[in-house]
Amino acid sequence: MSSKKCPLCGNEIEDENEKFCSDCRSLDEQYGAFSKSVFSKPEPPQSESIDLENESPIKNSQEVAPDAPTTPHKKSKKVKIWAIILSVLVLLTITTGGYLFYQYKQQNDREELAFWDNSLKTNTGKAYLDYINRYPNGKYVKEAQDNILRYNDNLRKLWESIKKDGSEDEIISFLNKYRHTPYYNEAAYLLDSTAWVNASKLNTQESYKSYLDRTQRKELNGTYRTLAEEKYTYFAQMEFVGGDEWEHLENTLNLLFQQLSSKSYPNLKSLFAETVKTFYTKKDISPDQIIAAMKAEMTKEDIAAMQIVPDMEQMQAKKDNKGYYIVELTAQKRINYNKEKEKSDVKAHFHIVLDSTLKVVELNELKN
């Protein structure tokens, strides 16, 4: 066996006359894998004579060797091109993402500002709380928290004022405006109580019917519904007064208002029952206490003279099943003062109850 090695692959060369192994020669013949100069035999020194026997055939000038494998230089160029393309794509992605995020943030800021403006217009604790819940990290959270504290403090002061001496209309306004507040239930109860007190002061069939109607419409809680029904039934059973009873009642009331118009009240005591359930704002009072209270009021207000003239033609009188007379009437009330105070001349509305002996047991001046 030959010990000659192939310079290309290191395998043994079988034929001593060949420079390369059969495998390498086969690859070159099939694919032109190696340069022809590698396999060509060494040429003798060039001479001017031409060796026709060893001359190689002339090849077409256009014939070229098969494409050689891609060189490292071409690979590097392709890598650079792809790197540039990838960089451009990454840059476009970052730019587009940044732009979209900017647009999103701008839209979010506009929505937050609109929501905040609406909270300011509404100006309630709930509106500010809704803003905080929706934008817990919003620009106006601190201001919203401050506004909630301020709103709650103002609301508490308003409620304390209404609870102390608010009218029925003021309570209704509070309920309509501050429905979602901690004071709503208490205000609803206060409205119901106030409406009942007002109905009781009037103490008429109409006043109790009004309370019952409002309860039916859910305007009132109806805590006093049972009492209102009893009162309404009581008045519904009453009979209108007429004939001799009317004349006796009319004479008694004319005398009553004459005595009330006098500063000395000589016969006023005889017109009242021993215990008067209601006299204006006073409860369970005796005739002597009534006279003392009236004199004190005349002195306090510096009243020189007072005249009360009832309109008997417009008087309404009913009699209940216990023999009590319930009277509703209007009167012209004129007051003169000792000092240069302007005279008072107003129409007053009275609710009067007399027992079966025509003694006054209740006398209320109703507010318009």
Short mmCIF file of C-alpha atoms in Angstrom, two decimals:
data_model
loop_
_atom_site.label_atom_id
_atom_site.label_comp_id
_atom_site.label_asym_id
_atom_site.label_seq_id
_atom_site.Cartn_x
_atom_site.Cartn_y
_atom_site.Cartn_z
CA MET A 1 0.00 0.00 0.00
CA SER A 2 1.16 3.48 -0.81
CA SER A 3 2.18 5.77 2.02
CA LYS A 4 1.57 8.87 -0.01
CA LYS A 5 -1.01 11.20 1.59
CA CYS A 6 -3.55 13.43 -0.16
CA PRO A 7 -2.64 17.10 0.57
CA LEU A 8 -6.34 18.06 0.61
CA CYS A 9 -7.95 15.51 2.92
CA GLY A 10 -5.03 13.52 4.33
CA ASN A 11 -6.20 10.16 2.98
CA GLU A 12 -3.77 7.76 1.35
CA ILE A 13 -3.30 7.99 -2.41
CA GLU A 14 -3.66 4.57 -4.04
CA ASP A 15 -2.10 5.51 -7.33
CA GLU A 16 1.49 6.66 -6.95
CA ASN A 17 1.21 8.69 -10.15
CA GLU A 18 -1.63 10.84 -8.74
CA LYS A 19 -1.22 13.80 -6.44
CA PHE A 20 -4.67 13.51 -4.84
CA CYS A 21 -6.86 10.70 -3.59
CA SER A 22 -9.67 9.25 -5.66
CA ASP A 23 -12.37 10.84 -3.43
CA CYS A 24 -11.08 14.38 -3.93
CA ARG A 25 -10.65 13.82 -7.69
CA SER A 26 -14.21 12.48 -7.88
CA LEU A 27 -15.61 15.57 -6.09
CA ASP A 28 -13.79 17.86 -8.43
CA GLU A 29 -14.99 16.02 -11.51
CA GLN A 30 -18.63 16.10 -10.32
CA TYR A 31 -18.88 19.55 -8.79
CA GLY A 32 -15.74 21.42 -9.66
CA ALA A 33 -15.21 21.75 -5.95
CA PHE A 34 -11.53 22.65 -6.22
CA SER A 35 -9.52 24.93 -8.44
CA LYS A 36 -8.20 23.35 -11.62
CA SER A 37 -4.77 24.58 -10.78
CA VAL A 38 -4.74 22.31 -7.79
CA PHE A 39 -5.16 19.15 -9.87
CA SER A 40 -3.11 20.19 -12.91
CA LYS A 41 0.26 18.67 -13.28
CA PRO A 42 3.29 20.93 -13.10
CA GLU A 43 3.94 22.41 -16.46
CA PRO A 44 7.40 22.27 -17.88
CA PRO A 45 9.24 25.47 -18.34
CA GLN A 46 7.61 27.56 -20.99
CA SER A 47 9.30 27.46 -24.36
CA GLU A 48 8.68 29.05 -27.63
CA SER A 49 7.66 25.74 -29.21
CA ILE A 50 4.17 24.46 -28.81
CA ASP A 51 3.55 20.94 -27.65
CA LEU A 52 0.55 19.98 -29.70
CA GLU A 53 0.15 16.63 -28.00
CA ASN A 54 -0.19 18.08 -24.49
CA GLU A 55 -2.10 21.18 -25.46
CA SER A 56 -5.47 21.50 -23.70
CA PRO A 57 -8.54 22.19 -25.78
CA ILE A 58 -9.47 25.86 -26.04
CA LYS A 59 -12.57 26.62 -23.91
CA ASN A 60 -15.29 29.10 -24.71
CA SER A 61 -14.42 32.44 -23.22
CA GLN A 62 -17.94 32.64 -21.79
CA GLU A 63 -17.65 29.38 -19.92
CA VAL A 64 -17.24 29.97 -16.22
CA ALA A 65 -16.59 27.73 -13.32
CA PRO A 66 -19.56 26.68 -11.19
CA ASP A 67 -20.53 29.09 -8.37
CA ALA A 68 -18.28 28.67 -5.45
CA PRO A 69 -19.74 28.57 -1.93
CA THR A 70 -20.72 31.95 -0.43
CA THR A 71 -17.68 33.68 0.85
CA PRO A 72 -17.46 35.16 4.38
CA HIS A 73 -17.50 38.63 2.84
CA LYS A 74 -20.94 38.06 1.25
CA LYS A 75 -22.30 36.55 4.48
CA SER A 76 -21.16 39.58 6.44
CA LYS A 77 -22.88 41.88 3.96
CA LYS A 78 -26.19 39.99 4.29
CA VAL A 79 -25.97 40.08 8.07
CA LYS A 80 -25.46 43.84 7.97
CA ILE A 81 -28.49 44.28 5.70
CA TRP A 82 -30.71 42.21 7.99
CA ALA A 83 -29.38 44.06 11.02
CA ILE A 84 -30.31 47.38 9.41
CA ILE A 85 -33.80 46.10 8.53
CA LEU A 86 -34.31 44.77 12.06
CA SER A 87 -33.11 48.05 13.57
CA VAL A 88 -35.55 50.00 11.42
CA LEU A 89 -38.41 47.69 12.44
CA VAL A 90 -37.51 48.02 16.12
CA LEU A 91 -37.30 51.80 15.79
CA LEU A 92 -40.67 51.93 14.03
CA THR A 93 -42.21 49.71 16.72
CA ILE A 94 -40.85 51.89 19.52
CA THR A 95 -41.91 55.10 17.77
CA THR A 96 -45.40 53.79 17.02
CA GLY A 97 -45.80 52.43 20.54
CA GLY A 98 -44.66 55.71 22.03
CA TYR A 99 -47.07 57.67 19.86
CA LEU A 100 -49.98 55.37 20.70
CA PHE A 101 -49.17 55.58 24.41
CA TYR A 102 -48.99 59.38 24.18
CA GLN A 103 -52.38 59.47 22.45
CA TYR A 104 -53.83 57.11 25.07
CA LYS A 105 -52.51 59.25 27.92
CA GLN A 106 -53.83 62.43 26.32
CA GLN A 107 -57.28 60.84 25.94
CA ASN A 108 -57.19 59.55 29.51
CA ASP A 109 -56.23 63.02 30.80
CA ARG A 110 -59.13 64.58 28.88
CA GLU A 111 -61.58 62.03 30.29
CA GLU A 112 -60.28 62.57 33.82
CA LEU A 113 -60.61 66.35 33.51
CA ALA A 114 -64.18 66.03 32.21
CA PHE A 115 -65.08 63.69 35.08
CA TRP A 116 -63.52 66.08 37.60
CA ASP A 117 -65.37 69.10 36.14
CA ASN A 118 -68.64 67.19 36.48
CA SER A 119 -67.79 66.38 40.12
CA LEU A 120 -67.24 70.08 40.82
CA LYS A 121 -70.56 70.98 39.20
CA THR A 122 -72.42 68.30 41.18
CA ASN A 123 -70.54 69.31 44.36
CA THR A 124 -71.60 66.43 46.58
CA GLY A 125 -69.63 64.05 48.73
CA LYS A 126 -70.75 61.16 46.53
CA ALA A 127 -69.53 62.91 43.36
CA TYR A 128 -66.06 63.46 44.81
CA LEU A 129 -65.95 59.89 46.12
CA ASP A 130 -66.88 58.57 42.68
CA TYR A 131 -63.93 60.50 41.22
CA ILE A 132 -61.51 59.02 43.76
CA ASN A 133 -62.79 55.48 43.11
CA ARG A 134 -62.39 55.89 39.36
CA TYR A 135 -59.03 57.70 39.47
CA PRO A 136 -57.29 56.56 42.69
CA ASN A 137 -54.02 58.07 41.43
CA GLY A 138 -55.62 61.02 39.65
CA LYS A 139 -54.39 64.59 39.54
CA TYR A 140 -57.23 65.90 41.72
CA VAL A 141 -57.43 63.21 44.43
CA LYS A 142 -56.10 65.50 47.17
CA GLU A 143 -58.51 68.28 46.18
CA ALA A 144 -61.37 65.77 46.08
CA GLN A 145 -60.52 64.55 49.59
CA ASP A 146 -60.43 68.14 50.88
CA ASN A 147 -63.76 68.89 49.20
CA ILE A 148 -65.34 65.81 50.80
CA LEU A 149 -64.26 66.97 54.27
CA ARG A 150 -65.49 70.50 53.59
CA TYR A 151 -68.76 69.23 52.11
CA ASN A 152 -69.44 66.92 55.07
CA ASP A 153 -68.76 69.71 57.56
CA ASN A 154 -71.10 72.14 55.77
CA LEU A 155 -73.75 69.43 55.44
CA ARG A 156 -73.57 68.67 59.16
CA LYS A 157 -74.01 72.36 60.05
CA LEU A 158 -76.95 72.69 57.66
CA TRP A 159 -78.65 69.61 59.09
CA GLU A 160 -78.17 70.81 62.68
CA SER A 161 -79.80 74.12 61.73
CA ILE A 162 -82.77 72.46 60.03
CA LYS A 163 -83.20 69.94 62.82
CA LYS A 164 -83.33 72.75 65.35
CA ASP A 165 -85.96 75.00 63.80
CA GLY A 166 -86.43 74.10 60.14
CA SER A 167 -89.82 74.42 58.49
CA GLU A 168 -91.55 71.57 56.72
CA ASP A 169 -90.60 73.05 53.34
CA GLU A 170 -86.94 73.28 54.39
CA ILE A 171 -86.93 69.64 55.45
CA ILE A 172 -88.46 68.59 52.12
CA SER A 173 -85.82 70.61 50.26
CA PHE A 174 -83.07 68.95 52.29
CA LEU A 175 -84.43 65.48 51.52
CA ASN A 176 -84.63 66.18 47.80
CA LYS A 177 -81.12 67.61 47.60
CA TYR A 178 -79.25 65.32 49.99
CA ARG A 179 -80.80 61.93 49.36
CA HIS A 180 -77.52 60.01 49.52
CA THR A 181 -76.33 61.30 52.89
CA PRO A 182 -76.18 59.88 56.45
CA TYR A 183 -78.91 62.32 57.51
CA TYR A 184 -81.58 61.19 55.06
CA ASN A 185 -83.43 58.73 57.32
CA GLU A 186 -83.39 61.13 60.25
CA ALA A 187 -84.66 63.94 58.02
CA ALA A 188 -87.46 61.71 56.71
CA TYR A 189 -88.55 60.94 60.27
CA LEU A 190 -88.40 64.65 61.16
CA LEU A 191 -90.56 65.52 58.16
CA ASP A 192 -93.15 62.95 59.21
CA SER A 193 -93.20 64.28 62.79
CA THR A 194 -93.43 67.90 61.65
CA ALA A 195 -96.29 67.10 59.27
CA TRP A 196 -98.15 65.36 62.09
CA VAL A 197 -97.63 68.28 64.48
CA ASN A 198 -98.93 70.68 61.85
CA ALA A 199 -101.98 68.49 61.20
CA SER A 200 -102.66 68.29 64.92
CA LYS A 201 -102.42 72.06 65.30
CA LEU A 202 -105.04 72.52 62.61
CA ASN A 203 -106.99 69.63 64.11
CA THR A 204 -109.47 69.40 61.27
CA GLN A 205 -110.79 66.63 59.11
CA GLU A 206 -108.97 68.17 56.15
CA SER A 207 -105.61 68.36 57.95
CA TYR A 208 -105.71 64.69 58.93
CA LYS A 209 -106.85 63.68 55.46
CA SER A 210 -103.90 65.58 54.03
CA TYR A 211 -101.51 63.67 56.31
CA LEU A 212 -103.06 60.35 55.27
CA ASP A 213 -102.89 61.25 51.57
CA ARG A 214 -99.21 62.17 51.82
CA THR A 215 -98.55 58.89 53.60
CA GLN A 216 -100.31 57.04 50.80
CA ARG A 217 -98.10 58.82 48.22
CA LYS A 218 -94.98 57.77 50.20
CA GLU A 219 -94.14 61.41 50.92
CA LEU A 220 -94.27 60.64 54.65
CA ASN A 221 -93.22 57.61 56.67
CA GLY A 222 -96.70 57.40 58.18
CA THR A 223 -95.60 56.91 61.78
CA TYR A 224 -98.82 58.57 62.98
CA ARG A 225 -101.11 57.00 60.40
CA THR A 226 -103.26 55.16 62.94
CA LEU A 227 -103.83 58.32 64.99
CA ALA A 228 -104.59 60.29 61.82
CA GLU A 229 -107.20 57.71 60.78
CA GLU A 230 -108.86 57.92 64.19
CA LYS A 231 -108.94 61.72 64.02
CA TYR A 232 -110.23 61.68 60.47
CA THR A 233 -113.01 59.24 61.38
CA TYR A 234 -113.87 61.38 64.38
CA PHE A 235 -114.32 64.51 62.29
CA ALA A 236 -116.13 62.60 59.55
CA GLN A 237 -118.87 61.69 62.05
CA MET A 238 -119.47 65.29 63.02
CA GLU A 239 -122.67 67.14 62.29
CA PHE A 240 -122.93 70.72 61.10
CA VAL A 241 -124.38 73.10 63.68
CA GLY A 242 -127.50 75.08 62.82
CA GLY A 243 -130.62 76.72 64.23
CA ASP A 244 -130.61 77.71 67.90
CA GLU A 245 -127.28 76.01 68.52
CA TRP A 246 -125.70 78.23 65.90
CA GLU A 247 -127.09 81.39 67.51
CA HIS A 248 -125.88 80.40 70.99
CA LEU A 249 -122.48 79.55 69.59
CA GLU A 250 -122.27 82.81 67.63
CA ASN A 251 -123.14 84.90 70.72
CA THR A 252 -120.54 83.10 72.84
CA LEU A 253 -117.80 83.65 70.28
CA ASN A 254 -118.63 87.32 69.80
CA LEU A 255 -118.34 87.81 73.57
CA LEU A 256 -115.05 85.88 73.61
CA PHE A 257 -113.41 88.14 71.03
CA GLN A 258 -114.71 91.25 72.76
CA GLN A 259 -113.02 90.13 75.98
CA LEU A 260 -109.81 89.26 74.14
CA SER A 261 -109.81 92.80 72.71
CA SER A 262 -110.06 94.33 76.21
CA LYS A 263 -107.00 95.06 78.31
CA SER A 264 -108.80 94.33 81.59
CA TYR A 265 -110.53 91.07 80.56
CA PRO A 266 -113.37 91.49 83.10
CA ASN A 267 -115.47 88.49 82.01
CA LEU A 268 -112.90 86.43 80.14
CA LYS A 269 -112.45 83.90 82.92
CA SER A 270 -116.10 82.81 82.77
CA LEU A 271 -115.80 81.91 79.09
CA PHE A 272 -113.09 79.27 79.60
CA ALA A 273 -113.25 75.77 81.05
CA GLU A 274 -111.41 75.10 84.31
CA THR A 275 -108.52 73.61 82.36
CA VAL A 276 -107.84 74.76 78.83
CA LYS A 277 -106.04 72.13 76.77
CA THR A 278 -104.51 74.64 74.36
CA PHE A 279 -104.31 78.43 74.35
CA TYR A 280 -102.05 79.58 71.52
CA THR A 281 -98.74 77.84 72.33
CA LYS A 282 -99.55 77.05 75.98
CA LYS A 283 -100.88 73.68 77.11
CA ASP A 284 -103.17 72.67 80.02
CA ILE A 285 -103.54 76.16 81.38
CA SER A 286 -106.12 77.71 83.76
CA PRO A 287 -108.20 80.85 82.96
CA ASP A 288 -106.22 82.87 85.53
CA GLN A 289 -102.96 81.85 83.86
CA ILE A 290 -104.40 82.84 80.49
CA ILE A 291 -105.26 86.33 81.72
CA ALA A 292 -101.82 86.76 83.32
CA ALA A 293 -100.11 85.62 80.11
CA MET A 294 -102.10 88.03 77.97
CA LYS A 295 -101.31 90.99 80.23
CA ALA A 296 -97.61 90.10 80.15
CA GLU A 297 -97.71 89.92 76.35
CA MET A 298 -99.41 93.33 76.08
CA THR A 299 -96.69 94.87 78.27
CA LYS A 300 -93.84 93.11 76.49
CA GLU A 301 -94.97 94.21 73.03
CA ASP A 302 -95.98 97.70 74.28
CA ILE A 303 -99.51 97.29 72.90
CA ALA A 304 -101.89 100.20 73.51
CA ALA A 305 -105.03 98.51 72.17
CA MET A 306 -106.06 95.37 70.30
CA GLN A 307 -109.27 94.61 68.47
CA ILE A 308 -110.32 91.24 67.07
CA VAL A 309 -113.42 91.26 64.83
CA PRO A 310 -114.63 87.75 63.80
CA ASP A 311 -116.30 87.09 60.43
CA MET A 312 -119.29 85.07 61.57
CA GLU A 313 -120.70 84.69 58.07
CA GLN A 314 -117.68 82.57 57.10
CA MET A 315 -117.67 80.57 60.34
CA GLN A 316 -117.77 76.78 60.08
CA ALA A 317 -119.05 74.88 63.11
CA LYS A 318 -119.48 71.15 63.69
CA LYS A 319 -120.54 69.06 66.65
CA ASP A 320 -118.95 65.71 67.50
CA ASN A 321 -120.50 62.65 69.12
CA LYS A 322 -119.41 63.91 72.56
CA GLY A 323 -121.29 67.19 72.21
CA TYR A 324 -118.13 69.29 71.58
CA TYR A 325 -118.25 72.17 69.11
CA ILE A 326 -115.37 72.58 66.67
CA VAL A 327 -115.21 76.00 65.07
CA GLU A 328 -113.08 77.41 62.24
CA LEU A 329 -113.30 81.12 61.55
CA THR A 330 -111.32 84.14 60.37
CA ALA A 331 -111.09 87.53 62.09
CA GLN A 332 -109.56 90.93 61.42
CA LYS A 333 -106.89 91.58 64.01
CA ARG A 334 -105.84 95.20 64.57
CA ILE A 335 -103.07 96.22 66.99
CA ASN A 336 -102.03 99.75 68.02
CA TYR A 337 -98.72 100.30 69.82
CA ASN A 338 -97.81 102.96 72.41
CA LYS A 339 -94.68 104.08 70.57
CA GLU A 340 -94.22 105.08 66.97
CA LYS A 341 -94.38 101.49 65.87
CA GLU A 342 -96.27 100.71 62.71
CA LYS A 343 -99.85 99.54 63.28
CA SER A 344 -100.71 95.95 62.56
CA ASP A 345 -103.86 95.04 60.66
CA VAL A 346 -103.94 91.41 59.56
CA LYS A 347 -106.40 88.62 58.94
CA ALA A 348 -106.11 85.85 61.51
CA HIS A 349 -107.41 82.26 61.37
CA PHE A 350 -108.72 80.62 64.55
CA HIS A 351 -109.46 77.05 65.55
CA ILE A 352 -111.70 76.92 68.63
CA VAL A 353 -113.17 73.99 70.54
CA LEU A 354 -115.99 74.45 73.07
CA ASP A 355 -117.50 71.81 75.35
CA SER A 356 -121.20 71.00 75.53
CA THR A 357 -121.73 73.98 77.90
CA LEU A 358 -120.02 76.34 75.40
CA LYS A 359 -116.89 76.74 77.54
CA VAL A 360 -113.70 77.21 75.54
CA VAL A 361 -111.31 74.25 75.91
CA GLU A 362 -109.02 75.04 72.95
CA LEU A 363 -108.08 78.26 71.16
CA ASN A 364 -105.39 78.34 68.49
CA GLU A 365 -104.40 81.09 66.08
CA LEU A 366 -103.32 79.32 62.92
CA LYS A 367 -100.46 80.55 60.80
CA ASN A 368 -101.17 81.27 57.16
#
